[in-house]
Amino acid sequence: MTLGIDIGFIKLILSHAAAVHGLPVKVEPVDLARIALKRLGLVGKGQQRDRRPTQDELDKLICHFDANPRQIAPIGQIIRFAVATAMRQEEICKVRWSDLESRTRMLLIRDRKDPRNKNGNNQRIPLFAATGYDAWAIVEEQQAKRSNDDDRIFPFNHKSVGTAFRRGCGDLDIHDLHFHDLRHEGTSRLFEAGFTIEQVALVTGHKDWKMLRRYTHLKPETLHAIYAGKAA
């Protein structure tokens, strides 16, 4: 996957050089190289991650961080919020108190990641307990701890949060779990709660529903609960 991206960058640079600067370069050899590499099996589609944390792993991580008095950032709380909202690590560390609507329990996420729009891709999401963690209650917990005028709900560096998460996984011998897998988990839990693709997209921000489908690795036993809910 990385090699394929590198080839794409090379082609982009050569195309720019020819079109903008008039340099005598050709892009056809890059296309031929890509065909050859595909046939050799050296480039292709990247494998999609389907790693979901178990509830036991989540419980262990949350307890691990909550029990550490030296841990400044509330990583346990952030883990619960990530699953509750299916938000990205960086988004969690950017959302603001001023963008929180208490009456409707809605939160505005500014400039959500979108390959087609770099800025202005704002989205309002509901803060509820559909995934097993109550997003609104977590925000209230954070409100009770607020000690300064920082407008961010979680005023911490997102890279530091990621580093702490990785260390926690190492301490607990939890393998192959990334923070981004929590977004995956939250998305899957929304489907397991019985929401449709259109409804889940209102939380996750996915514009391409085909892309959203790859995030859904549902546990078959949850079909009992979904059926029971529809029957009721």
JSON list of C-alpha atoms in Angstrom, two decimals:
[
{"chain": "A", "resi": 1, "resn": "MET", "atom": "CA", "xyz": [0.00, 0.00, 0.00]},
{"chain": "A", "resi": 2, "resn": "THR", "atom": "CA", "xyz": [2.84, 2.43, 0.91]},
{"chain": "A", "resi": 3, "resn": "LEU", "atom": "CA", "xyz": [4.69, 1.66, -2.33]},
{"chain": "A", "resi": 4, "resn": "GLY", "atom": "CA", "xyz": [1.55, 2.37, -4.32]},
{"chain": "A", "resi": 5, "resn": "ILE", "atom": "CA", "xyz": [1.17, 5.75, -2.59]},
{"chain": "A", "resi": 6, "resn": "ASP", "atom": "CA", "xyz": [4.81, 6.59, -3.33]},
{"chain": "A", "resi": 7, "resn": "ILE", "atom": "CA", "xyz": [4.31, 5.81, -7.02]},
{"chain": "A", "resi": 8, "resn": "GLY", "atom": "CA", "xyz": [1.27, 8.07, -7.04]},
{"chain": "A", "resi": 9, "resn": "PHE", "atom": "CA", "xyz": [3.34, 10.92, -5.59]},
{"chain": "A", "resi": 10, "resn": "ILE", "atom": "CA", "xyz": [6.05, 10.41, -8.20]},
{"chain": "A", "resi": 11, "resn": "LYS", "atom": "CA", "xyz": [3.48, 10.58, -10.99]},
{"chain": "A", "resi": 12, "resn": "LEU", "atom": "CA", "xyz": [1.96, 13.73, -9.47]},
{"chain": "A", "resi": 13, "resn": "ILE", "atom": "CA", "xyz": [5.35, 15.45, -9.29]},
{"chain": "A", "resi": 14, "resn": "LEU", "atom": "CA", "xyz": [6.25, 14.52, -12.86]},
{"chain": "A", "resi": 15, "resn": "SER", "atom": "CA", "xyz": [2.86, 15.66, -14.15]},
{"chain": "A", "resi": 16, "resn": "HIS", "atom": "CA", "xyz": [3.26, 18.99, -12.33]},
{"chain": "A", "resi": 17, "resn": "ALA", "atom": "CA", "xyz": [6.78, 19.43, -13.71]},
{"chain": "A", "resi": 18, "resn": "ALA", "atom": "CA", "xyz": [5.58, 18.84, -17.27]},
{"chain": "A", "resi": 19, "resn": "ALA", "atom": "CA", "xyz": [2.36, 20.87, -17.10]},
{"chain": "A", "resi": 20, "resn": "VAL", "atom": "CA", "xyz": [3.48, 23.83, -14.99]},
{"chain": "A", "resi": 21, "resn": "HIS", "atom": "CA", "xyz": [7.23, 24.12, -15.59]},
{"chain": "A", "resi": 22, "resn": "GLY", "atom": "CA", "xyz": [7.40, 22.71, -19.11]},
{"chain": "A", "resi": 23, "resn": "LEU", "atom": "CA", "xyz": [10.07, 20.16, -18.26]},
{"chain": "A", "resi": 24, "resn": "PRO", "atom": "CA", "xyz": [10.57, 17.35, -20.81]},
{"chain": "A", "resi": 25, "resn": "VAL", "atom": "CA", "xyz": [9.42, 14.50, -18.58]},
{"chain": "A", "resi": 26, "resn": "LYS", "atom": "CA", "xyz": [6.97, 11.67, -19.25]},
{"chain": "A", "resi": 27, "resn": "VAL", "atom": "CA", "xyz": [4.51, 10.00, -16.90]},
{"chain": "A", "resi": 28, "resn": "GLU", "atom": "CA", "xyz": [3.93, 6.88, -19.03]},
{"chain": "A", "resi": 29, "resn": "PRO", "atom": "CA", "xyz": [6.91, 5.01, -17.51]},
{"chain": "A", "resi": 30, "resn": "VAL", "atom": "CA", "xyz": [5.34, 5.45, -14.06]},
{"chain": "A", "resi": 31, "resn": "ASP", "atom": "CA", "xyz": [2.12, 3.81, -15.26]},
{"chain": "A", "resi": 32, "resn": "LEU", "atom": "CA", "xyz": [4.10, 0.94, -16.78]},
{"chain": "A", "resi": 33, "resn": "ALA", "atom": "CA", "xyz": [6.04, 0.53, -13.53]},
{"chain": "A", "resi": 34, "resn": "ARG", "atom": "CA", "xyz": [2.78, 0.34, -11.57]},
{"chain": "A", "resi": 35, "resn": "ILE", "atom": "CA", "xyz": [1.46, -2.40, -13.91]},
{"chain": "A", "resi": 36, "resn": "ALA", "atom": "CA", "xyz": [4.69, -4.38, -13.53]},
{"chain": "A", "resi": 37, "resn": "LEU", "atom": "CA", "xyz": [4.68, -4.06, -9.73]},
{"chain": "A", "resi": 38, "resn": "LYS", "atom": "CA", "xyz": [1.06, -5.21, -9.55]},
{"chain": "A", "resi": 39, "resn": "ARG", "atom": "CA", "xyz": [1.83, -8.28, -11.61]},
{"chain": "A", "resi": 40, "resn": "LEU", "atom": "CA", "xyz": [4.76, -9.04, -9.32]},
{"chain": "A", "resi": 41, "resn": "GLY", "atom": "CA", "xyz": [2.44, -8.71, -6.33]},
{"chain": "A", "resi": 42, "resn": "LEU", "atom": "CA", "xyz": [4.45, -5.83, -4.86]},
{"chain": "A", "resi": 43, "resn": "VAL", "atom": "CA", "xyz": [1.61, -3.31, -4.85]},
{"chain": "A", "resi": 44, "resn": "GLY", "atom": "CA", "xyz": [-2.09, -3.74, -4.34]},
{"chain": "A", "resi": 45, "resn": "LYS", "atom": "CA", "xyz": [-4.94, -2.81, -2.07]},
{"chain": "A", "resi": 46, "resn": "GLY", "atom": "CA", "xyz": [-4.01, -2.51, 1.58]},
{"chain": "A", "resi": 47, "resn": "GLN", "atom": "CA", "xyz": [-5.52, -4.93, 4.02]},
{"chain": "A", "resi": 48, "resn": "GLN", "atom": "CA", "xyz": [-8.43, -3.45, 5.92]},
{"chain": "A", "resi": 49, "resn": "ARG", "atom": "CA", "xyz": [-8.16, -3.62, 9.69]},
{"chain": "A", "resi": 50, "resn": "ASP", "atom": "CA", "xyz": [-10.93, -5.47, 11.45]},
{"chain": "A", "resi": 51, "resn": "ARG", "atom": "CA", "xyz": [-9.42, -5.43, 14.95]},
{"chain": "A", "resi": 52, "resn": "ARG", "atom": "CA", "xyz": [-12.06, -4.83, 17.59]},
{"chain": "A", "resi": 53, "resn": "PRO", "atom": "CA", "xyz": [-11.16, -4.56, 21.27]},
{"chain": "A", "resi": 54, "resn": "THR", "atom": "CA", "xyz": [-12.93, -6.96, 23.58]},
{"chain": "A", "resi": 55, "resn": "GLN", "atom": "CA", "xyz": [-14.91, -5.53, 26.47]},
{"chain": "A", "resi": 56, "resn": "ASP", "atom": "CA", "xyz": [-12.34, -7.08, 28.80]},
{"chain": "A", "resi": 57, "resn": "GLU", "atom": "CA", "xyz": [-9.54, -5.21, 27.03]},
{"chain": "A", "resi": 58, "resn": "LEU", "atom": "CA", "xyz": [-11.44, -1.93, 27.26]},
{"chain": "A", "resi": 59, "resn": "ASP", "atom": "CA", "xyz": [-12.17, -2.49, 30.95]},
{"chain": "A", "resi": 60, "resn": "LYS", "atom": "CA", "xyz": [-8.52, -3.28, 31.67]},
{"chain": "A", "resi": 61, "resn": "LEU", "atom": "CA", "xyz": [-7.29, -0.18, 29.82]},
{"chain": "A", "resi": 62, "resn": "ILE", "atom": "CA", "xyz": [-9.77, 2.13, 31.53]},
{"chain": "A", "resi": 63, "resn": "CYS", "atom": "CA", "xyz": [-8.95, 0.74, 34.98]},
{"chain": "A", "resi": 64, "resn": "HIS", "atom": "CA", "xyz": [-5.22, 0.94, 34.22]},
{"chain": "A", "resi": 65, "resn": "PHE", "atom": "CA", "xyz": [-5.36, 4.64, 33.43]},
{"chain": "A", "resi": 66, "resn": "ASP", "atom": "CA", "xyz": [-7.91, 5.57, 36.08]},
{"chain": "A", "resi": 67, "resn": "ALA", "atom": "CA", "xyz": [-5.73, 3.93, 38.75]},
{"chain": "A", "resi": 68, "resn": "ASN", "atom": "CA", "xyz": [-2.59, 5.84, 37.73]},
{"chain": "A", "resi": 69, "resn": "PRO", "atom": "CA", "xyz": [-2.33, 9.06, 39.79]},
{"chain": "A", "resi": 70, "resn": "ARG", "atom": "CA", "xyz": [0.56, 10.30, 37.63]},
{"chain": "A", "resi": 71, "resn": "GLN", "atom": "CA", "xyz": [-1.54, 10.19, 34.46]},
{"chain": "A", "resi": 72, "resn": "ILE", "atom": "CA", "xyz": [-2.47, 13.82, 33.77]},
{"chain": "A", "resi": 73, "resn": "ALA", "atom": "CA", "xyz": [-4.74, 13.30, 30.76]},
{"chain": "A", "resi": 74, "resn": "PRO", "atom": "CA", "xyz": [-7.90, 11.30, 31.59]},
{"chain": "A", "resi": 75, "resn": "ILE", "atom": "CA", "xyz": [-7.13, 8.55, 29.08]},
{"chain": "A", "resi": 76, "resn": "GLY", "atom": "CA", "xyz": [-9.73, 6.19, 30.55]},
{"chain": "A", "resi": 77, "resn": "GLN", "atom": "CA", "xyz": [-12.37, 8.84, 30.06]},
{"chain": "A", "resi": 78, "resn": "ILE", "atom": "CA", "xyz": [-11.13, 9.58, 26.55]},
{"chain": "A", "resi": 79, "resn": "ILE", "atom": "CA", "xyz": [-11.28, 5.87, 25.66]},
{"chain": "A", "resi": 80, "resn": "ARG", "atom": "CA", "xyz": [-14.92, 5.72, 26.76]},
{"chain": "A", "resi": 81, "resn": "PHE", "atom": "CA", "xyz": [-15.70, 8.91, 24.85]},
{"chain": "A", "resi": 82, "resn": "ALA", "atom": "CA", "xyz": [-14.02, 7.56, 21.69]},
{"chain": "A", "resi": 83, "resn": "VAL", "atom": "CA", "xyz": [-16.21, 4.46, 21.72]},
{"chain": "A", "resi": 84, "resn": "ALA", "atom": "CA", "xyz": [-19.29, 6.49, 22.68]},
{"chain": "A", "resi": 85, "resn": "THR", "atom": "CA", "xyz": [-18.93, 8.95, 19.79]},
{"chain": "A", "resi": 86, "resn": "ALA", "atom": "CA", "xyz": [-16.81, 7.09, 17.19]},
{"chain": "A", "resi": 87, "resn": "MET", "atom": "CA", "xyz": [-14.69, 10.25, 16.99]},
{"chain": "A", "resi": 88, "resn": "ARG", "atom": "CA", "xyz": [-11.07, 10.36, 15.89]},
{"chain": "A", "resi": 89, "resn": "GLN", "atom": "CA", "xyz": [-8.27, 10.94, 18.36]},
{"chain": "A", "resi": 90, "resn": "GLU", "atom": "CA", "xyz": [-7.49, 14.43, 17.05]},
{"chain": "A", "resi": 91, "resn": "GLU", "atom": "CA", "xyz": [-11.17, 15.43, 16.93]},
{"chain": "A", "resi": 92, "resn": "ILE", "atom": "CA", "xyz": [-11.65, 14.51, 20.59]},
{"chain": "A", "resi": 93, "resn": "CYS", "atom": "CA", "xyz": [-8.81, 16.81, 21.61]},
{"chain": "A", "resi": 94, "resn": "LYS", "atom": "CA", "xyz": [-10.22, 19.72, 19.57]},
{"chain": "A", "resi": 95, "resn": "VAL", "atom": "CA", "xyz": [-13.94, 19.86, 20.40]},
{"chain": "A", "resi": 96, "resn": "ARG", "atom": "CA", "xyz": [-14.97, 22.94, 22.40]},
{"chain": "A", "resi": 97, "resn": "TRP", "atom": "CA", "xyz": [-17.26, 23.79, 25.25]},
{"chain": "A", "resi": 98, "resn": "SER", "atom": "CA", "xyz": [-18.57, 26.69, 23.16]},
{"chain": "A", "resi": 99, "resn": "ASP", "atom": "CA", "xyz": [-19.72, 24.19, 20.51]},
{"chain": "A", "resi": 100, "resn": "LEU", "atom": "CA", "xyz": [-21.69, 22.11, 23.00]},
{"chain": "A", "resi": 101, "resn": "GLU", "atom": "CA", "xyz": [-25.51, 22.44, 23.02]},
{"chain": "A", "resi": 102, "resn": "SER", "atom": "CA", "xyz": [-26.68, 21.44, 26.48]},
{"chain": "A", "resi": 103, "resn": "ARG", "atom": "CA", "xyz": [-30.41, 21.60, 25.75]},
{"chain": "A", "resi": 104, "resn": "THR", "atom": "CA", "xyz": [-30.26, 19.25, 22.77]},
{"chain": "A", "resi": 105, "resn": "ARG", "atom": "CA", "xyz": [-27.15, 17.33, 23.89]},
{"chain": "A", "resi": 106, "resn": "MET", "atom": "CA", "xyz": [-25.47, 17.96, 20.55]},
{"chain": "A", "resi": 107, "resn": "LEU", "atom": "CA", "xyz": [-21.80, 18.64, 19.85]},
{"chain": "A", "resi": 108, "resn": "LEU", "atom": "CA", "xyz": [-20.37, 20.47, 16.85]},
{"chain": "A", "resi": 109, "resn": "ILE", "atom": "CA", "xyz": [-17.21, 18.92, 15.42]},
{"chain": "A", "resi": 110, "resn": "ARG", "atom": "CA", "xyz": [-15.36, 21.44, 13.28]},
{"chain": "A", "resi": 111, "resn": "ASP", "atom": "CA", "xyz": [-13.44, 20.55, 10.12]},
{"chain": "A", "resi": 112, "resn": "ARG", "atom": "CA", "xyz": [-13.96, 16.80, 10.22]},
{"chain": "A", "resi": 113, "resn": "LYS", "atom": "CA", "xyz": [-11.53, 14.82, 8.11]},
{"chain": "A", "resi": 114, "resn": "ASP", "atom": "CA", "xyz": [-12.76, 14.62, 4.54]},
{"chain": "A", "resi": 115, "resn": "PRO", "atom": "CA", "xyz": [-10.49, 13.92, 1.54]},
{"chain": "A", "resi": 116, "resn": "ARG", "atom": "CA", "xyz": [-12.68, 16.16, -0.62]},
{"chain": "A", "resi": 117, "resn": "ASN", "atom": "CA", "xyz": [-12.97, 19.14, 1.74]},
{"chain": "A", "resi": 118, "resn": "LYS", "atom": "CA", "xyz": [-10.05, 20.17, 3.94]},
{"chain": "A", "resi": 119, "resn": "ASN", "atom": "CA", "xyz": [-11.90, 22.94, 5.77]},
{"chain": "A", "resi": 120, "resn": "GLY", "atom": "CA", "xyz": [-15.47, 23.81, 6.68]},
{"chain": "A", "resi": 121, "resn": "ASN", "atom": "CA", "xyz": [-16.62, 20.21, 7.01]},
{"chain": "A", "resi": 122, "resn": "ASN", "atom": "CA", "xyz": [-18.47, 20.82, 10.28]},
{"chain": "A", "resi": 123, "resn": "GLN", "atom": "CA", "xyz": [-20.91, 18.30, 11.73]},
{"chain": "A", "resi": 124, "resn": "ARG", "atom": "CA", "xyz": [-23.26, 18.19, 14.71]},
{"chain": "A", "resi": 125, "resn": "ILE", "atom": "CA", "xyz": [-23.45, 14.84, 16.45]},
{"chain": "A", "resi": 126, "resn": "PRO", "atom": "CA", "xyz": [-25.70, 13.58, 19.27]},
{"chain": "A", "resi": 127, "resn": "LEU", "atom": "CA", "xyz": [-24.17, 12.73, 22.64]},
{"chain": "A", "resi": 128, "resn": "PHE", "atom": "CA", "xyz": [-25.99, 9.63, 23.81]},
{"chain": "A", "resi": 129, "resn": "ALA", "atom": "CA", "xyz": [-25.41, 6.15, 25.26]},
{"chain": "A", "resi": 130, "resn": "ALA", "atom": "CA", "xyz": [-26.12, 3.96, 22.24]},
{"chain": "A", "resi": 131, "resn": "THR", "atom": "CA", "xyz": [-22.72, 2.23, 22.29]},
{"chain": "A", "resi": 132, "resn": "GLY", "atom": "CA", "xyz": [-22.66, 1.20, 25.94]},
{"chain": "A", "resi": 133, "resn": "TYR", "atom": "CA", "xyz": [-20.84, 4.34, 27.07]},
{"chain": "A", "resi": 134, "resn": "ASP", "atom": "CA", "xyz": [-22.78, 7.54, 27.77]},
{"chain": "A", "resi": 135, "resn": "ALA", "atom": "CA", "xyz": [-21.12, 10.39, 25.87]},
{"chain": "A", "resi": 136, "resn": "TRP", "atom": "CA", "xyz": [-23.19, 13.08, 27.62]},
{"chain": "A", "resi": 137, "resn": "ALA", "atom": "CA", "xyz": [-22.34, 11.73, 31.08]},
{"chain": "A", "resi": 138, "resn": "ILE", "atom": "CA", "xyz": [-18.64, 11.72, 30.16]},
{"chain": "A", "resi": 139, "resn": "VAL", "atom": "CA", "xyz": [-18.85, 15.38, 29.13]},
{"chain": "A", "resi": 140, "resn": "GLU", "atom": "CA", "xyz": [-20.50, 16.18, 32.46]},
{"chain": "A", "resi": 141, "resn": "GLU", "atom": "CA", "xyz": [-17.67, 14.38, 34.26]},
{"chain": "A", "resi": 142, "resn": "GLN", "atom": "CA", "xyz": [-15.18, 16.51, 32.38]},
{"chain": "A", "resi": 143, "resn": "GLN", "atom": "CA", "xyz": [-17.16, 19.67, 33.18]},
{"chain": "A", "resi": 144, "resn": "ALA", "atom": "CA", "xyz": [-16.86, 18.90, 36.90]},
{"chain": "A", "resi": 145, "resn": "LYS", "atom": "CA", "xyz": [-13.07, 18.68, 36.52]},
{"chain": "A", "resi": 146, "resn": "ARG", "atom": "CA", "xyz": [-12.68, 21.86, 34.48]},
{"chain": "A", "resi": 147, "resn": "SER", "atom": "CA", "xyz": [-10.08, 24.06, 36.13]},
{"chain": "A", "resi": 148, "resn": "ASN", "atom": "CA", "xyz": [-9.13, 26.71, 33.57]},
{"chain": "A", "resi": 149, "resn": "ASP", "atom": "CA", "xyz": [-10.47, 28.82, 30.72]},
{"chain": "A", "resi": 150, "resn": "ASP", "atom": "CA", "xyz": [-9.34, 26.48, 27.93]},
{"chain": "A", "resi": 151, "resn": "ASP", "atom": "CA", "xyz": [-12.32, 26.11, 25.62]},
{"chain": "A", "resi": 152, "resn": "ARG", "atom": "CA", "xyz": [-11.45, 22.54, 24.70]},
{"chain": "A", "resi": 153, "resn": "ILE", "atom": "CA", "xyz": [-13.43, 19.82, 26.45]},
{"chain": "A", "resi": 154, "resn": "PHE", "atom": "CA", "xyz": [-10.36, 17.58, 26.47]},
{"chain": "A", "resi": 155, "resn": "PRO", "atom": "CA", "xyz": [-7.47, 20.09, 26.54]},
{"chain": "A", "resi": 156, "resn": "PHE", "atom": "CA", "xyz": [-4.67, 17.66, 25.77]},
{"chain": "A", "resi": 157, "resn": "ASN", "atom": "CA", "xyz": [-2.29, 17.00, 22.89]},
{"chain": "A", "resi": 158, "resn": "HIS", "atom": "CA", "xyz": [-3.76, 14.23, 20.75]},
{"chain": "A", "resi": 159, "resn": "LYS", "atom": "CA", "xyz": [-0.32, 12.77, 20.04]},
{"chain": "A", "resi": 160, "resn": "SER", "atom": "CA", "xyz": [0.34, 12.49, 23.78]},
{"chain": "A", "resi": 161, "resn": "VAL", "atom": "CA", "xyz": [-2.98, 10.69, 24.15]},
{"chain": "A", "resi": 162, "resn": "GLY", "atom": "CA", "xyz": [-1.95, 8.23, 21.45]},
{"chain": "A", "resi": 163, "resn": "THR", "atom": "CA", "xyz": [1.43, 7.66, 23.08]},
{"chain": "A", "resi": 164, "resn": "ALA", "atom": "CA", "xyz": [-0.18, 6.99, 26.47]},
{"chain": "A", "resi": 165, "resn": "PHE", "atom": "CA", "xyz": [-2.65, 4.58, 24.85]},
{"chain": "A", "resi": 166, "resn": "ARG", "atom": "CA", "xyz": [0.14, 2.60, 23.20]},
{"chain": "A", "resi": 167, "resn": "ARG", "atom": "CA", "xyz": [2.07, 2.42, 26.46]},
{"chain": "A", "resi": 168, "resn": "GLY", "atom": "CA", "xyz": [-1.04, 1.24, 28.28]},
{"chain": "A", "resi": 169, "resn": "CYS", "atom": "CA", "xyz": [-1.54, -1.53, 25.73]},
{"chain": "A", "resi": 170, "resn": "GLY", "atom": "CA", "xyz": [2.10, -2.53, 26.20]},
{"chain": "A", "resi": 171, "resn": "ASP", "atom": "CA", "xyz": [1.80, -2.55, 29.99]},
{"chain": "A", "resi": 172, "resn": "LEU", "atom": "CA", "xyz": [-1.27, -4.79, 29.78]},
{"chain": "A", "resi": 173, "resn": "ASP", "atom": "CA", "xyz": [0.12, -7.03, 27.06]},
{"chain": "A", "resi": 174, "resn": "ILE", "atom": "CA", "xyz": [-2.69, -6.06, 24.67]},
{"chain": "A", "resi": 175, "resn": "HIS", "atom": "CA", "xyz": [-1.47, -6.68, 21.14]},
{"chain": "A", "resi": 176, "resn": "ASP", "atom": "CA", "xyz": [-2.26, -5.00, 17.81]},
{"chain": "A", "resi": 177, "resn": "LEU", "atom": "CA", "xyz": [-4.72, -2.45, 19.18]},
{"chain": "A", "resi": 178, "resn": "HIS", "atom": "CA", "xyz": [-4.63, 1.11, 17.83]},
{"chain": "A", "resi": 179, "resn": "PHE", "atom": "CA", "xyz": [-6.50, 4.11, 19.19]},
{"chain": "A", "resi": 180, "resn": "HIS", "atom": "CA", "xyz": [-8.27, 4.43, 15.84]},
{"chain": "A", "resi": 181, "resn": "ASP", "atom": "CA", "xyz": [-9.73, 0.96, 16.45]},
{"chain": "A", "resi": 182, "resn": "LEU", "atom": "CA", "xyz": [-11.91, 2.63, 19.11]},
{"chain": "A", "resi": 183, "resn": "ARG", "atom": "CA", "xyz": [-13.62, 4.63, 16.35]},
{"chain": "A", "resi": 184, "resn": "HIS", "atom": "CA", "xyz": [-14.12, 1.36, 14.51]},
{"chain": "A", "resi": 185, "resn": "GLU", "atom": "CA", "xyz": [-15.56, -0.18, 17.68]},
{"chain": "A", "resi": 186, "resn": "GLY", "atom": "CA", "xyz": [-17.95, 2.72, 18.28]},
{"chain": "A", "resi": 187, "resn": "THR", "atom": "CA", "xyz": [-19.15, 2.54, 14.68]},
{"chain": "A", "resi": 188, "resn": "SER", "atom": "CA", "xyz": [-19.73, -1.20, 14.89]},
{"chain": "A", "resi": 189, "resn": "ARG", "atom": "CA", "xyz": [-21.63, -0.83, 18.15]},
{"chain": "A", "resi": 190, "resn": "LEU", "atom": "CA", "xyz": [-23.96, 1.70, 16.53]},
{"chain": "A", "resi": 191, "resn": "PHE", "atom": "CA", "xyz": [-24.84, -0.88, 13.89]},
{"chain": "A", "resi": 192, "resn": "GLU", "atom": "CA", "xyz": [-25.26, -3.53, 16.55]},
{"chain": "A", "resi": 193, "resn": "ALA", "atom": "CA", "xyz": [-27.67, -1.18, 18.32]},
{"chain": "A", "resi": 194, "resn": "GLY", "atom": "CA", "xyz": [-29.86, -1.35, 15.21]},
{"chain": "A", "resi": 195, "resn": "PHE", "atom": "CA", "xyz": [-29.06, 1.96, 13.49]},
{"chain": "A", "resi": 196, "resn": "THR", "atom": "CA", "xyz": [-29.06, 2.12, 9.69]},
{"chain": "A", "resi": 197, "resn": "ILE", "atom": "CA", "xyz": [-26.11, 3.15, 7.54]},
{"chain": "A", "resi": 198, "resn": "GLU", "atom": "CA", "xyz": [-27.66, 6.59, 7.02]},
{"chain": "A", "resi": 199, "resn": "GLN", "atom": "CA", "xyz": [-28.14, 7.05, 10.77]},
{"chain": "A", "resi": 200, "resn": "VAL", "atom": "CA", "xyz": [-24.65, 5.86, 11.67]},
{"chain": "A", "resi": 201, "resn": "ALA", "atom": "CA", "xyz": [-23.19, 8.30, 9.13]},
{"chain": "A", "resi": 202, "resn": "LEU", "atom": "CA", "xyz": [-24.84, 11.14, 11.07]},
{"chain": "A", "resi": 203, "resn": "VAL", "atom": "CA", "xyz": [-22.54, 10.22, 13.96]},
{"chain": "A", "resi": 204, "resn": "THR", "atom": "CA", "xyz": [-19.34, 9.11, 12.22]},
{"chain": "A", "resi": 205, "resn": "GLY", "atom": "CA", "xyz": [-19.30, 11.71, 9.46]},
{"chain": "A", "resi": 206, "resn": "HIS", "atom": "CA", "xyz": [-18.74, 9.24, 6.63]},
{"chain": "A", "resi": 207, "resn": "LYS", "atom": "CA", "xyz": [-19.81, 10.69, 3.28]},
{"chain": "A", "resi": 208, "resn": "ASP", "atom": "CA", "xyz": [-19.17, 7.48, 1.36]},
{"chain": "A", "resi": 209, "resn": "TRP", "atom": "CA", "xyz": [-21.46, 4.74, 2.66]},
{"chain": "A", "resi": 210, "resn": "LYS", "atom": "CA", "xyz": [-19.31, 2.10, 0.95]},
{"chain": "A", "resi": 211, "resn": "MET", "atom": "CA", "xyz": [-16.43, 3.26, 3.12]},
{"chain": "A", "resi": 212, "resn": "LEU", "atom": "CA", "xyz": [-18.67, 3.06, 6.16]},
{"chain": "A", "resi": 213, "resn": "ARG", "atom": "CA", "xyz": [-19.51, -0.57, 5.43]},
{"chain": "A", "resi": 214, "resn": "ARG", "atom": "CA", "xyz": [-15.91, -1.64, 5.93]},
{"chain": "A", "resi": 215, "resn": "TYR", "atom": "CA", "xyz": [-16.03, -0.38, 9.50]},
{"chain": "A", "resi": 216, "resn": "THR", "atom": "CA", "xyz": [-18.85, -2.74, 10.41]},
{"chain": "A", "resi": 217, "resn": "HIS", "atom": "CA", "xyz": [-17.70, -6.07, 11.73]},
{"chain": "A", "resi": 218, "resn": "LEU", "atom": "CA", "xyz": [-20.78, -7.07, 13.65]},
{"chain": "A", "resi": 219, "resn": "LYS", "atom": "CA", "xyz": [-20.86, -9.76, 16.27]},
{"chain": "A", "resi": 220, "resn": "PRO", "atom": "CA", "xyz": [-23.48, -12.30, 15.16]},
{"chain": "A", "resi": 221, "resn": "GLU", "atom": "CA", "xyz": [-24.83, -12.76, 18.69]},
{"chain": "A", "resi": 222, "resn": "THR", "atom": "CA", "xyz": [-26.02, -9.13, 18.68]},
{"chain": "A", "resi": 223, "resn": "LEU", "atom": "CA", "xyz": [-28.65, -10.05, 16.07]},
{"chain": "A", "resi": 224, "resn": "HIS", "atom": "CA", "xyz": [-30.74, -11.49, 18.90]},
{"chain": "A", "resi": 225, "resn": "ALA", "atom": "CA", "xyz": [-30.92, -8.07, 20.60]},
{"chain": "A", "resi": 226, "resn": "ILE", "atom": "CA", "xyz": [-31.58, -6.23, 17.33]},
{"chain": "A", "resi": 227, "resn": "TYR", "atom": "CA", "xyz": [-34.41, -8.62, 16.46]},
{"chain": "A", "resi": 228, "resn": "ALA", "atom": "CA", "xyz": [-35.87, -8.34, 19.97]},
{"chain": "A", "resi": 229, "resn": "GLY", "atom": "CA", "xyz": [-35.83, -4.55, 19.70]},
{"chain": "A", "resi": 230, "resn": "LYS", "atom": "CA", "xyz": [-37.61, -4.57, 16.36]},
{"chain": "A", "resi": 231, "resn": "ALA", "atom": "CA", "xyz": [-40.15, -7.09, 17.62]},
{"chain": "A", "resi": 232, "resn": "ALA", "atom": "CA", "xyz": [-40.91, -4.90, 20.62]}
]
